[in-house]
Short mmCIF file of C-alpha atoms in Angstrom, two decimals:
data_model
loop_
_atom_site.label_atom_id
_atom_site.label_comp_id
_atom_site.label_asym_id
_atom_site.label_seq_id
_atom_site.Cartn_x
_atom_site.Cartn_y
_atom_site.Cartn_z
CA MET W 17 -2.29 21.24 142.33
CA ILE W 18 -0.74 24.42 141.14
CA ASP W 19 -2.95 26.46 143.46
CA ALA W 20 -2.04 24.27 146.40
CA LEU W 21 1.89 25.18 145.80
CA GLY W 22 1.16 28.76 145.85
CA GLY W 23 0.10 29.48 142.22
CA THR W 24 1.67 29.55 138.86
CA CYS W 25 5.04 31.10 139.62
CA ALA W 26 5.47 29.26 142.82
CA ALA W 27 4.81 25.97 141.19
CA ALA W 28 7.14 26.83 138.42
CA ARG W 29 9.96 27.67 140.81
CA VAL W 30 9.45 24.37 142.64
CA ALA W 31 9.35 22.37 139.41
CA GLU W 32 12.27 24.21 138.07
CA ALA W 33 10.19 24.98 135.12
CA THR W 34 8.86 28.27 133.53
CA PRO W 35 5.68 30.00 134.60
CA GLN W 36 4.36 29.63 130.95
CA SER W 37 4.82 25.78 131.29
CA MET W 38 2.64 25.66 134.45
CA THR W 39 0.12 28.06 132.70
CA ASN W 40 -0.03 25.58 129.84
CA ALA W 41 -0.28 22.62 132.18
CA ARG W 42 -3.43 24.19 133.74
CA THR W 43 -4.89 25.02 130.42
CA ARG W 44 -4.16 21.40 129.36
CA ASN W 45 -4.98 19.86 132.67
CA ARG W 46 -1.90 17.81 132.22
CA LEU W 47 1.45 18.58 133.97
CA PRO W 48 4.76 18.00 132.38
CA TYR W 49 5.71 14.49 133.36
CA PRO W 50 9.32 15.38 134.22
CA THR W 51 7.97 17.35 137.28
CA PHE W 52 6.10 14.33 138.72
CA LEU W 53 8.65 13.47 141.54
CA ILE W 54 9.53 17.08 142.34
CA LEU W 55 5.91 18.21 142.68
CA THR W 56 4.70 15.22 144.36
CA ASP W 57 7.44 15.59 147.03
CA ALA W 58 6.53 19.26 147.38
CA LEU W 59 2.88 18.57 147.86
CA SER W 60 3.72 15.80 150.42
CA ALA W 61 5.53 18.22 152.34
CA LEU W 62 2.33 20.24 152.69
CA GLY W 63 0.48 17.10 153.68
CA LYS W 64 -1.32 16.84 150.28
CA SER W 65 -1.15 14.63 147.38
CA ALA W 66 -2.20 14.68 143.65
CA ASP W 67 -3.58 12.05 141.38
CA PRO W 68 -0.68 10.75 138.99
CA ARG W 69 -3.11 10.92 136.14
CA LEU W 70 -2.57 14.70 136.27
CA TRP W 71 1.03 13.98 134.70
CA GLY W 72 -0.60 11.41 132.26
CA ILE W 73 0.65 8.26 134.56
CA LYS W 74 -1.86 5.46 134.50
CA PRO W 75 -2.39 3.95 137.80
CA VAL W 76 -1.47 0.21 138.36
CA LYS W 77 -4.41 -2.18 138.51
CA ARG W 78 -4.48 -4.01 141.71
CA ARG W 79 -4.47 -7.79 141.56
CA VAL W 80 -6.62 -9.40 144.28
#
């Protein structure tokens, strides 16, 4: 997801976060949850999407 936005510094600019927080997110394989809406919107503008579990958000189980 970070690479899709242009790398650590570019993702940090979009998320209004520090490059270090994006580096930490890459290491932990978990993005800071306050960046969810900002980053999903930026990805959407590129025609891409990311699994909410990258932010630690559990998907809703669909009822049949």
